[in-house]
Amino acid sequence: MSRLAKLAGFAVALCGAAGSAVAMSYYNAGVSAGEYATFTLELPAHDGIAPVEIDLGTERLPKALFSPDIVTFQAGSITNKSTEPLTVRFALADSDLHAGLTIDGVDGDFNRVVPLPPGGQTSISVVVTLPPSARNRPVPLETMLSVEDIATGTEVASVPLRVRR
Amino acid sequence: MSIIPIGSGRIRRLTPGSAFRYRRLPGYLFGILLFYAPFTLWVTVLGKILGDNAGANIHSTCLRIQLTDIFGGSGFKVLTVYGLSFIIVSSVAFIAGPMFCGRLCPAGAVSEYLSHLVPDRFKIDWTRWVDPTGIRYGFLIGYLAAPFAGGSIACALCAYSMLERIVSGNLWSASGFLSSSAIITAFLWLGLFGLFTKGGRGYCTFMCPVGAWQSALHAIGARLPFTFKLRYAPTRCTNCATCVGECPARALSQSGDQDRPIVYNRHSCITCRQCVAVCAAGALSYGRGADGWKAGADLRPLAVAEPAE
């Protein structure tokens, strides 16, 4: 193969691969927007918090085929904005739901407590498997994520979580 | 594989290629212990030495994120688990080749070893159709540009973190979640570029920016006389092409030239040295000095390997 042909092949491969990676970045941004709901939370949050919603209609094909009934709500940052330390525990209103929790990227459960000094931050992901009976409803899931300060026994935040079709 | 009748039974003697693959396996298991949750020995020890409270998972040593941070202008702290890990892996790649890829990275090993489940006739040799070097570095360039476009793809196409989710049990736990990007990653890593690619290292070759970074460093470092590299003695080569078939990264091919029968693509090499292990003629070796791949860069007569048994 001539040097020019080799160079042309190299250039085509280089540009094609670079373009594919950039295209994947846009695809992944769409996945982030449509397949899991992200929110931030400042504690204490006593004013009404807008529902955090997932629209199953925006699922991409791979997830719709292989993992259609698992939804994720991610709180990228939960910050203690008060001047007092908090020790919080998370709970879902519907305790029958099949749900898992990761805290700061590590598998945890809803019994785990998280200490938050003033200004302290944590992040959580709540992964819920939709119940079979609810999968075809227009609103397959509607629940609340509550954040409780176990030192005082008071609820410091309550976040509505919703999945719709 | 030869079968040696002994008494009333028979024992199977492993080929040099299979034997060396078994010998490489402990390294990859060690990689899991060093970097993967729940073990993370490297993070634990280095974190204690540096006083760095890094998280006990692969993200604390993730070179993908480091590359994005460095080239995205987010800064670089040397005396952290992050920073030192990046410096060490990069330095080793410059001096000795992508040893992390070839001897420690479990994600690449999983797809390579899985590929041996599928007969060769069902596998694709991508190097026959595309220029692997262009794709390898092109993907690295696109990966570094991605944060300025749609956003970072550090975690989006990461087989390394997907393996951690398998090892730690997260993938099938209550908090296991597969996004479309993760599903595509699994399909490419284990399926198309794993099981159905010759060598099983298609993901490593085409989609791993960390491997591409190490290859770029090795391509520069190998020009220096004191660094370690794969070396070739064409006068010893019998053109049996065993090395070509055994290379998991498809870095070796036949040239058709009687004087130099084998061609080497250093940019694809992961320095696993599978080729050295299977070379019956001792034409391939790993060491310092001239590499022997081009005319004028011949090895000294004594600098050749002992033939594989």
Short mmCIF file of C-alpha atoms in Angstrom, two decimals:
data_model
loop_
_atom_site.label_atom_id
_atom_site.label_comp_id
_atom_site.label_asym_id
_atom_site.label_seq_id
_atom_site.Cartn_x
_atom_site.Cartn_y
_atom_site.Cartn_z
CA MET A 1 0.00 0.00 0.00
CA SER A 2 1.43 3.41 -0.90
CA ARG A 3 2.43 5.81 1.82
CA LEU A 4 -0.31 8.21 0.76
CA ALA A 5 -2.96 5.51 1.00
CA LYS A 6 -1.68 4.51 4.45
CA LEU A 7 -1.72 8.11 5.58
CA ALA A 8 -5.23 8.57 4.26
CA GLY A 9 -6.36 5.42 6.05
CA PHE A 10 -4.78 6.65 9.26
CA ALA A 11 -6.44 10.06 8.95
CA VAL A 12 -9.84 8.57 8.26
CA ALA A 13 -9.51 6.23 11.24
CA LEU A 14 -8.29 9.04 13.49
CA CYS A 15 -11.10 11.43 12.57
CA GLY A 16 -13.74 8.72 12.61
CA ALA A 17 -12.77 7.54 16.08
CA ALA A 18 -12.49 11.06 17.46
CA GLY A 19 -15.88 11.92 16.00
CA SER A 20 -17.39 8.76 17.47
CA ALA A 21 -16.12 9.63 20.93
CA VAL A 22 -17.52 13.14 20.69
CA ALA A 23 -20.83 11.77 19.40
CA MET A 24 -20.92 9.41 22.35
CA SER A 25 -20.56 12.38 24.66
CA TYR A 26 -23.77 13.85 23.26
CA TYR A 27 -25.53 10.50 23.42
CA ASN A 28 -24.45 10.07 27.03
CA ALA A 29 -25.70 13.57 27.88
CA GLY A 30 -29.09 12.51 26.53
CA VAL A 31 -28.95 9.32 28.56
CA SER A 32 -28.24 11.35 31.69
CA ALA A 33 -31.19 13.60 31.01
CA GLY A 34 -33.65 10.85 30.23
CA GLU A 35 -32.68 7.77 32.22
CA TYR A 36 -31.98 9.07 35.67
CA ALA A 37 -33.22 12.10 37.53
CA THR A 38 -30.68 14.25 39.29
CA PHE A 39 -31.30 16.84 41.95
CA THR A 40 -29.53 18.68 44.71
CA LEU A 41 -30.71 19.23 48.24
CA GLU A 42 -29.90 21.70 50.96
CA LEU A 43 -30.77 20.71 54.48
CA PRO A 44 -32.93 21.62 56.24
CA ALA A 45 -35.48 22.05 53.43
CA HIS A 46 -38.83 22.86 54.92
CA ASP A 47 -40.33 24.67 51.91
CA GLY A 48 -42.08 22.60 49.27
CA ILE A 49 -39.62 20.79 47.05
CA ALA A 50 -40.52 20.31 43.40
CA PRO A 51 -41.09 16.66 42.41
CA VAL A 52 -38.11 14.88 40.92
CA GLU A 53 -39.43 13.17 37.83
CA ILE A 54 -38.34 10.46 35.43
CA ASP A 55 -40.12 10.18 32.11
CA LEU A 56 -39.85 6.59 30.89
CA GLY A 57 -40.69 7.82 27.41
CA THR A 58 -37.20 9.30 27.14
CA GLU A 59 -35.43 6.03 27.82
CA ARG A 60 -32.96 5.09 25.13
CA LEU A 61 -33.38 1.80 23.29
CA PRO A 62 -30.70 -0.26 25.08
CA LYS A 63 -32.19 0.46 28.50
CA ALA A 64 -35.75 0.05 27.26
CA LEU A 65 -34.80 -3.42 25.99
CA PHE A 66 -32.62 -4.73 28.79
CA SER A 67 -33.48 -2.79 31.92
CA PRO A 68 -36.82 -1.04 31.49
CA ASP A 69 -38.14 -1.22 35.03
CA ILE A 70 -35.24 0.13 37.03
CA VAL A 71 -35.13 3.85 37.69
CA THR A 72 -32.54 5.95 39.48
CA PHE A 73 -32.86 9.19 41.38
CA GLN A 74 -29.48 10.77 42.05
CA ALA A 75 -28.83 13.50 44.56
CA GLY A 76 -25.42 14.71 43.43
CA SER A 77 -25.06 16.85 46.51
CA ILE A 78 -26.94 16.95 49.78
CA THR A 79 -25.53 19.79 51.83
CA ASN A 80 -26.02 20.67 55.47
CA LYS A 81 -26.65 24.39 55.30
CA SER A 82 -27.46 24.74 58.99
CA THR A 83 -25.05 25.70 61.75
CA GLU A 84 -25.66 22.47 63.64
CA PRO A 85 -24.31 19.03 62.75
CA LEU A 86 -26.87 16.61 61.38
CA THR A 87 -26.93 12.83 61.44
CA VAL A 88 -29.33 11.82 58.73
CA ARG A 89 -31.00 8.67 57.54
CA PHE A 90 -32.90 8.24 54.29
CA ALA A 91 -36.21 6.46 53.86
CA LEU A 92 -38.81 5.92 51.16
CA ALA A 93 -42.45 6.45 52.07
CA ASP A 94 -43.42 3.19 50.43
CA SER A 95 -41.39 0.61 52.31
CA ASP A 96 -42.66 -2.21 50.07
CA LEU A 97 -40.72 -0.88 47.12
CA HIS A 98 -37.75 -2.90 45.93
CA ALA A 99 -35.15 -0.18 46.27
CA GLY A 100 -31.44 0.15 46.81
CA LEU A 101 -29.32 3.01 48.04
CA THR A 102 -25.75 4.06 47.38
CA ILE A 103 -24.13 6.69 49.55
CA ASP A 104 -21.05 8.49 48.20
CA GLY A 105 -20.76 5.83 45.50
CA VAL A 106 -20.72 2.93 47.95
CA ASP A 107 -23.54 0.40 48.30
CA GLY A 108 -25.47 1.10 51.45
CA ASP A 109 -28.95 0.58 52.77
CA PHE A 110 -31.73 2.61 54.27
CA ASN A 111 -30.55 1.83 57.82
CA ARG A 112 -27.25 3.58 57.33
CA VAL A 113 -26.77 6.96 58.99
CA VAL A 114 -24.66 9.71 57.47
CA PRO A 115 -23.02 12.36 59.65
CA LEU A 116 -23.11 15.83 58.12
CA PRO A 117 -21.22 18.59 59.91
CA PRO A 118 -22.21 22.19 59.10
CA GLY A 119 -21.36 22.65 55.44
CA GLY A 120 -20.83 18.92 55.02
CA GLN A 121 -21.93 17.14 51.86
CA THR A 122 -22.91 13.72 50.72
CA SER A 123 -24.36 12.20 47.58
CA ILE A 124 -26.87 9.38 47.17
CA SER A 125 -28.49 7.30 44.45
CA VAL A 126 -31.86 5.70 45.03
CA VAL A 127 -32.46 2.83 42.62
CA VAL A 128 -36.03 1.58 42.44
CA THR A 129 -37.44 -1.42 40.61
CA LEU A 130 -40.96 -0.66 39.47
CA PRO A 131 -43.50 -3.14 40.82
CA PRO A 132 -44.97 -5.40 38.09
CA SER A 133 -48.50 -4.25 38.90
CA ALA A 134 -47.60 -0.62 38.28
CA ARG A 135 -45.50 -0.93 35.13
CA ASN A 136 -48.21 -0.06 32.64
CA ARG A 137 -49.84 2.77 34.57
CA PRO A 138 -49.43 6.37 33.37
CA VAL A 139 -47.70 7.10 36.70
CA PRO A 140 -45.98 3.84 37.69
CA LEU A 141 -44.38 5.34 40.77
CA GLU A 142 -45.09 8.18 43.13
CA THR A 143 -43.37 8.21 46.50
CA MET A 144 -41.45 10.43 48.91
CA LEU A 145 -37.82 10.33 49.94
CA SER A 146 -37.56 11.59 53.48
CA VAL A 147 -34.40 12.72 55.20
CA GLU A 148 -34.57 12.36 58.96
CA ASP A 149 -32.24 13.81 61.55
CA ILE A 150 -31.97 10.86 63.90
CA ALA A 151 -30.54 13.00 66.72
CA THR A 152 -33.77 14.96 67.06
CA GLY A 153 -36.14 12.59 65.30
CA THR A 154 -37.32 15.37 62.98
CA GLU A 155 -37.70 15.26 59.22
CA VAL A 156 -35.35 17.78 57.61
CA ALA A 157 -36.42 17.25 54.01
CA SER A 158 -39.03 15.43 52.01
CA VAL A 159 -38.52 15.00 48.27
CA PRO A 160 -41.37 13.81 46.01
CA LEU A 161 -40.13 11.17 43.54
CA ARG A 162 -42.22 10.38 40.50
CA VAL A 163 -42.00 8.18 37.43
CA ARG A 164 -44.34 8.75 34.52
CA ARG A 165 -44.81 7.39 31.01
CA MET B 1 -1.71 -29.36 22.36
CA SER B 2 0.25 -32.62 22.57
CA ILE B 3 -1.12 -35.67 24.36
CA ILE B 4 1.48 -37.83 26.05
CA PRO B 5 0.35 -41.36 26.93
CA ILE B 6 1.61 -42.31 30.38
CA GLY B 7 0.67 -45.71 31.69
CA SER B 8 -3.01 -46.26 31.28
CA GLY B 9 -3.81 -42.57 31.27
CA ARG B 10 -2.86 -39.56 29.24
CA ILE B 11 -1.78 -36.13 30.27
CA ARG B 12 -2.20 -33.07 28.16
CA ARG B 13 0.79 -30.78 27.91
CA LEU B 14 -0.11 -27.14 27.63
CA THR B 15 1.12 -25.20 24.64
CA PRO B 16 3.56 -22.41 25.47
CA GLY B 17 0.79 -19.91 24.70
CA SER B 18 -1.72 -21.47 27.06
CA ALA B 19 0.90 -21.94 29.76
CA PHE B 20 1.93 -18.31 29.60
CA ARG B 21 -1.70 -17.20 29.71
CA TYR B 22 -2.06 -19.12 32.97
CA ARG B 23 1.12 -17.50 34.24
CA ARG B 24 -0.27 -14.04 33.49
CA LEU B 25 -3.51 -14.75 35.34
CA PRO B 26 -2.21 -14.09 38.90
CA GLY B 27 -1.16 -10.61 37.81
CA TYR B 28 -4.69 -9.74 36.80
CA LEU B 29 -6.09 -11.16 40.02
CA PHE B 30 -3.52 -9.05 41.84
CA GLY B 31 -4.84 -6.06 39.89
CA ILE B 32 -8.28 -6.69 41.33
CA LEU B 33 -6.83 -6.81 44.85
CA LEU B 34 -4.86 -3.62 44.28
CA PHE B 35 -7.49 -1.40 42.70
CA TYR B 36 -10.98 -2.87 42.96
CA ALA B 37 -13.56 -2.54 45.74
CA PRO B 38 -13.85 -4.09 48.24
CA PHE B 39 -10.07 -4.72 48.38
CA THR B 40 -8.30 -1.58 47.07
CA LEU B 41 -4.96 -2.46 48.68
CA TRP B 42 -3.15 0.16 46.61
CA VAL B 43 -5.50 2.93 47.66
CA THR B 44 -5.37 1.87 51.31
CA VAL B 45 -1.58 1.69 51.54
CA LEU B 46 -0.80 4.72 49.42
CA GLY B 47 -3.55 6.70 51.09
CA LYS B 48 -2.07 5.97 54.52
CA ILE B 49 1.40 6.99 53.38
CA LEU B 50 0.17 10.24 51.83
CA GLY B 51 -2.51 11.01 54.40
CA ASP B 52 -5.05 11.01 51.57
CA ASN B 53 -8.52 9.83 52.55
CA ALA B 54 -9.29 8.49 49.09
CA GLY B 55 -12.43 6.41 48.60
CA ALA B 56 -12.04 2.64 48.57
CA ASN B 57 -13.02 2.04 44.96
CA ILE B 58 -11.51 2.27 41.49
CA HIS B 59 -12.44 5.92 41.11
CA SER B 60 -9.62 6.89 43.47
CA THR B 61 -7.04 5.66 40.98
CA CYS B 62 -9.05 6.16 37.82
CA LEU B 63 -6.66 7.24 35.13
CA ARG B 64 -9.53 8.13 32.80
CA ILE B 65 -10.68 10.83 35.18
CA GLN B 66 -7.10 12.01 35.66
CA LEU B 67 -6.63 12.40 31.92
CA THR B 68 -9.85 14.42 31.70
CA ASP B 69 -8.79 16.60 34.63
CA ILE B 70 -5.31 17.27 33.28
CA PHE B 71 -6.30 18.05 29.72
CA GLY B 72 -9.47 19.83 30.80
CA GLY B 73 -7.51 22.22 32.99
CA SER B 74 -8.93 21.00 36.29
CA GLY B 75 -5.49 20.71 37.79
CA PHE B 76 -3.31 17.94 39.08
CA LYS B 77 -2.20 17.26 42.64
CA VAL B 78 0.91 15.13 42.70
CA LEU B 79 0.91 13.99 46.33
CA THR B 80 -2.44 12.29 46.26
CA VAL B 81 -3.41 8.71 45.51
CA TYR B 82 -4.79 10.02 42.21
CA GLY B 83 -1.72 11.97 41.26
CA LEU B 84 0.93 9.45 42.25
CA SER B 85 -0.92 6.58 40.59
CA PHE B 86 -1.04 8.53 37.35
CA ILE B 87 2.65 9.43 37.53
CA ILE B 88 3.70 5.86 38.30
CA VAL B 89 1.65 4.27 35.52
CA SER B 90 2.79 6.89 33.02
CA SER B 91 6.43 6.52 34.02
CA VAL B 92 6.28 2.74 33.73
CA ALA B 93 4.66 3.08 30.32
CA PHE B 94 7.44 5.40 29.17
CA ILE B 95 10.23 3.19 30.45
CA ALA B 96 8.83 -0.30 29.94
CA GLY B 97 5.62 -0.15 27.89
CA PRO B 98 1.95 -0.39 28.87
CA MET B 99 2.65 -2.88 31.65
CA PHE B 100 -0.53 -1.87 33.46
CA CYS B 101 -2.55 -3.01 30.45
CA GLY B 102 -0.61 -6.15 29.77
CA ARG B 103 -0.04 -7.49 33.28
CA LEU B 104 -2.41 -5.79 35.78
CA CYS B 105 -5.63 -4.53 34.22
CA PRO B 106 -8.34 -7.08 34.95
CA ALA B 107 -10.90 -5.54 32.58
CA GLY B 108 -8.79 -6.20 29.52
CA ALA B 109 -7.89 -9.65 30.79
CA VAL B 110 -11.54 -10.63 31.23
CA SER B 111 -12.37 -9.96 27.59
CA GLU B 112 -9.14 -11.58 26.42
CA TYR B 113 -9.68 -14.78 28.37
CA LEU B 114 -13.39 -14.90 27.50
CA SER B 115 -12.54 -14.70 23.81
CA HIS B 116 -10.94 -18.14 24.03
CA LEU B 117 -14.41 -19.61 24.51
CA VAL B 118 -15.26 -18.85 20.89
CA PRO B 119 -13.55 -20.64 17.98
CA ASP B 120 -11.35 -18.43 15.82
CA ARG B 121 -13.50 -18.89 12.76
CA PHE B 122 -16.25 -16.86 14.44
CA LYS B 123 -13.98 -13.99 15.36
CA ILE B 124 -13.13 -10.81 13.48
CA ASP B 125 -9.59 -9.60 12.92
CA TRP B 126 -10.32 -5.89 12.83
CA THR B 127 -6.76 -5.03 11.84
CA ARG B 128 -7.46 -6.46 8.41
CA TRP B 129 -10.09 -3.79 7.80
CA VAL B 130 -9.14 -0.71 9.81
CA ASP B 131 -6.04 1.10 10.95
CA PRO B 132 -5.98 0.31 14.68
CA THR B 133 -3.46 3.06 15.45
CA GLY B 134 -5.66 5.77 13.97
CA ILE B 135 -8.69 4.53 15.85
CA ARG B 136 -6.76 4.14 19.11
CA TYR B 137 -5.40 7.66 19.11
CA GLY B 138 -8.49 9.11 17.52
CA PHE B 139 -10.59 7.80 20.36
CA LEU B 140 -8.14 9.32 22.85
CA ILE B 141 -8.42 12.69 21.12
CA GLY B 142 -12.21 12.48 21.07
CA TYR B 143 -12.26 11.39 24.70
CA LEU B 144 -10.20 14.43 25.71
CA ALA B 145 -12.40 16.72 23.58
CA ALA B 146 -15.67 15.29 24.90
CA PRO B 147 -15.91 17.48 28.04
CA PHE B 148 -15.91 20.51 25.73
CA ALA B 149 -18.64 18.98 23.56
CA GLY B 150 -21.50 16.92 25.04
CA GLY B 151 -19.76 16.24 28.31
CA SER B 152 -17.23 13.88 29.83
CA ILE B 153 -17.43 10.21 28.88
CA ALA B 154 -15.04 9.14 31.64
CA CYS B 155 -17.65 6.85 33.18
CA ALA B 156 -19.87 6.39 30.14
CA LEU B 157 -17.84 3.80 28.24
CA CYS B 158 -15.81 2.40 31.11
CA ALA B 159 -15.32 -1.35 31.20
CA TYR B 160 -13.01 -0.93 34.18
CA SER B 161 -15.78 0.36 36.44
CA MET B 162 -18.27 -2.11 35.05
CA LEU B 163 -15.98 -4.93 36.14
CA GLU B 164 -15.84 -3.44 39.63
CA ARG B 165 -19.59 -3.46 39.75
CA ILE B 166 -19.48 -7.15 38.84
CA VAL B 167 -16.70 -7.99 41.33
CA SER B 168 -18.32 -6.08 44.21
CA GLY B 169 -21.77 -7.47 43.45
CA ASN B 170 -23.29 -4.05 42.84
CA LEU B 171 -24.54 -4.95 39.37
CA TRP B 172 -27.12 -7.40 40.69
CA SER B 173 -27.73 -5.75 44.04
CA ALA B 174 -30.78 -3.65 44.84
CA SER B 175 -28.81 -0.57 43.79
CA GLY B 176 -27.55 -2.06 40.56
CA PHE B 177 -28.54 0.11 37.63
CA LEU B 178 -27.70 -0.19 33.95
CA SER B 179 -27.98 2.92 31.85
CA SER B 180 -28.01 2.71 28.06
CA SER B 181 -24.35 3.77 28.01
CA ALA B 182 -23.44 0.96 30.38
CA ILE B 183 -25.35 -1.58 28.30
CA ILE B 184 -23.54 -0.43 25.16
CA THR B 185 -20.22 -0.66 27.02
CA ALA B 186 -20.92 -4.22 28.12
CA PHE B 187 -21.95 -5.23 24.61
CA LEU B 188 -18.79 -3.79 23.05
CA TRP B 189 -16.34 -4.82 25.79
CA LEU B 190 -17.46 -8.40 26.28
CA GLY B 191 -19.37 -9.10 23.09
CA LEU B 192 -18.28 -7.54 19.84
CA PHE B 193 -14.74 -6.57 20.91
CA GLY B 194 -14.29 -9.42 23.36
CA LEU B 195 -15.81 -12.78 22.45
CA PHE B 196 -15.97 -12.06 18.73
CA THR B 197 -12.63 -10.31 18.20
CA LYS B 198 -9.39 -12.12 17.56
CA GLY B 199 -7.22 -11.74 20.63
CA GLY B 200 -10.15 -10.50 22.73
CA ARG B 201 -8.61 -7.08 23.35
CA GLY B 202 -10.73 -5.06 20.94
CA TYR B 203 -12.03 -2.77 23.67
CA CYS B 204 -8.48 -2.13 24.87
CA THR B 205 -7.30 -1.39 21.34
CA PHE B 206 -10.14 0.83 20.17
CA MET B 207 -11.89 2.30 23.20
CA CYS B 208 -9.50 2.69 26.10
CA PRO B 209 -7.98 6.17 26.44
CA VAL B 210 -5.72 4.99 29.27
CA GLY B 211 -4.18 2.34 27.05
CA ALA B 212 -3.78 4.82 24.21
CA TRP B 213 -2.07 7.28 26.55
CA GLN B 214 0.36 4.60 27.68
CA SER B 215 1.01 3.53 24.10
CA ALA B 216 1.82 7.12 23.12
CA LEU B 217 4.33 7.34 25.97
CA HIS B 218 5.82 3.98 25.06
CA ALA B 219 6.16 5.00 21.41
CA ILE B 220 8.28 7.94 22.55
CA GLY B 221 10.19 6.11 25.28
CA ALA B 222 11.08 3.13 23.09
CA ARG B 223 13.24 5.40 20.94
CA LEU B 224 15.65 5.76 23.83
CA PRO B 225 18.36 3.13 24.33
CA PHE B 226 17.86 2.60 28.07
CA THR B 227 14.14 1.82 27.98
CA PHE B 228 12.61 -1.63 27.75
CA LYS B 229 10.86 -2.73 24.59
CA LEU B 230 9.95 -5.72 22.46
CA ARG B 231 12.95 -6.69 20.32
CA TYR B 232 13.23 -8.71 17.16
CA ALA B 233 16.08 -10.74 15.67
CA PRO B 234 14.92 -11.37 12.08
CA THR B 235 17.86 -13.67 11.38
CA ARG B 236 16.42 -16.11 13.89
CA CYS B 237 12.83 -15.76 12.74
CA THR B 238 11.38 -18.76 10.92
CA ASN B 239 8.17 -16.94 9.94
CA CYS B 240 6.03 -19.53 11.71
CA ALA B 241 3.65 -16.66 12.68
CA THR B 242 2.84 -18.22 16.06
CA CYS B 243 3.45 -14.82 17.63
CA VAL B 244 0.96 -13.25 15.21
CA GLY B 245 -1.78 -15.66 16.22
CA GLU B 246 -1.04 -15.41 19.93
CA CYS B 247 -0.91 -11.62 20.23
CA PRO B 248 -4.09 -10.54 22.06
CA ALA B 249 -3.81 -6.97 20.81
CA ARG B 250 -3.05 -7.97 17.18
CA ALA B 251 0.11 -5.88 17.30
CA LEU B 252 2.08 -8.35 15.15
CA SER B 253 1.51 -9.27 11.53
CA GLN B 254 3.32 -10.90 8.67
CA SER B 255 5.03 -8.57 6.21
CA GLY B 256 5.69 -10.86 3.27
CA ASP B 257 9.30 -9.69 3.37
CA GLN B 258 11.78 -12.56 3.60
CA ASP B 259 14.35 -10.42 5.41
CA ARG B 260 11.94 -9.17 8.09
CA PRO B 261 8.96 -11.53 8.12
CA ILE B 262 7.15 -9.99 11.10
CA VAL B 263 5.90 -6.41 11.43
CA TYR B 264 5.26 -4.87 14.83
CA ASN B 265 2.79 -2.11 15.68
CA ARG B 266 4.10 -0.69 18.93
CA HIS B 267 1.03 1.55 19.24
CA SER B 268 -1.20 -1.49 19.75
CA CYS B 269 1.16 -3.49 21.96
CA ILE B 270 0.16 -3.98 25.60
CA THR B 271 3.52 -5.49 26.63
CA CYS B 272 2.00 -8.73 27.82
CA ARG B 273 4.96 -10.59 26.21
CA GLN B 274 2.78 -13.45 25.09
CA CYS B 275 4.73 -13.35 21.81
CA VAL B 276 8.08 -13.73 23.57
CA ALA B 277 6.77 -16.73 25.44
CA VAL B 278 5.60 -18.56 22.31
CA CYS B 279 8.54 -17.78 19.99
CA ALA B 280 10.19 -21.15 19.48
CA ALA B 281 13.12 -19.63 17.59
CA GLY B 282 13.99 -17.04 20.22
CA ALA B 283 13.57 -14.24 17.69
CA LEU B 284 11.49 -12.14 20.07
CA SER B 285 12.77 -10.80 23.34
CA TYR B 286 12.08 -8.00 25.76
CA GLY B 287 14.88 -5.75 26.89
CA ARG B 288 16.82 -2.56 26.35
CA GLY B 289 18.82 -1.22 23.44
CA ALA B 290 18.04 -1.38 19.74
CA ASP B 291 14.75 -3.07 18.93
CA GLY B 292 15.62 -4.72 15.61
CA TRP B 293 12.31 -4.00 13.90
CA LYS B 294 13.77 -1.82 11.19
CA ALA B 295 16.92 -2.15 9.12
CA GLY B 296 19.76 -0.37 10.85
CA ALA B 297 18.37 -1.10 14.29
CA ASP B 298 19.58 -4.67 14.49
CA LEU B 299 20.17 -6.36 17.79
CA ARG B 300 23.60 -7.31 18.97
CA PRO B 301 24.18 -11.03 18.30
CA LEU B 302 23.99 -11.99 21.96
CA ALA B 303 20.85 -10.01 22.76
CA VAL B 304 18.28 -12.64 21.81
CA ALA B 305 15.91 -14.75 23.86
CA GLU B 306 16.18 -18.42 24.59
CA PRO B 307 13.69 -20.31 22.42
CA ALA B 308 10.40 -21.15 24.07
CA GLU B 309 10.15 -24.82 25.16
#
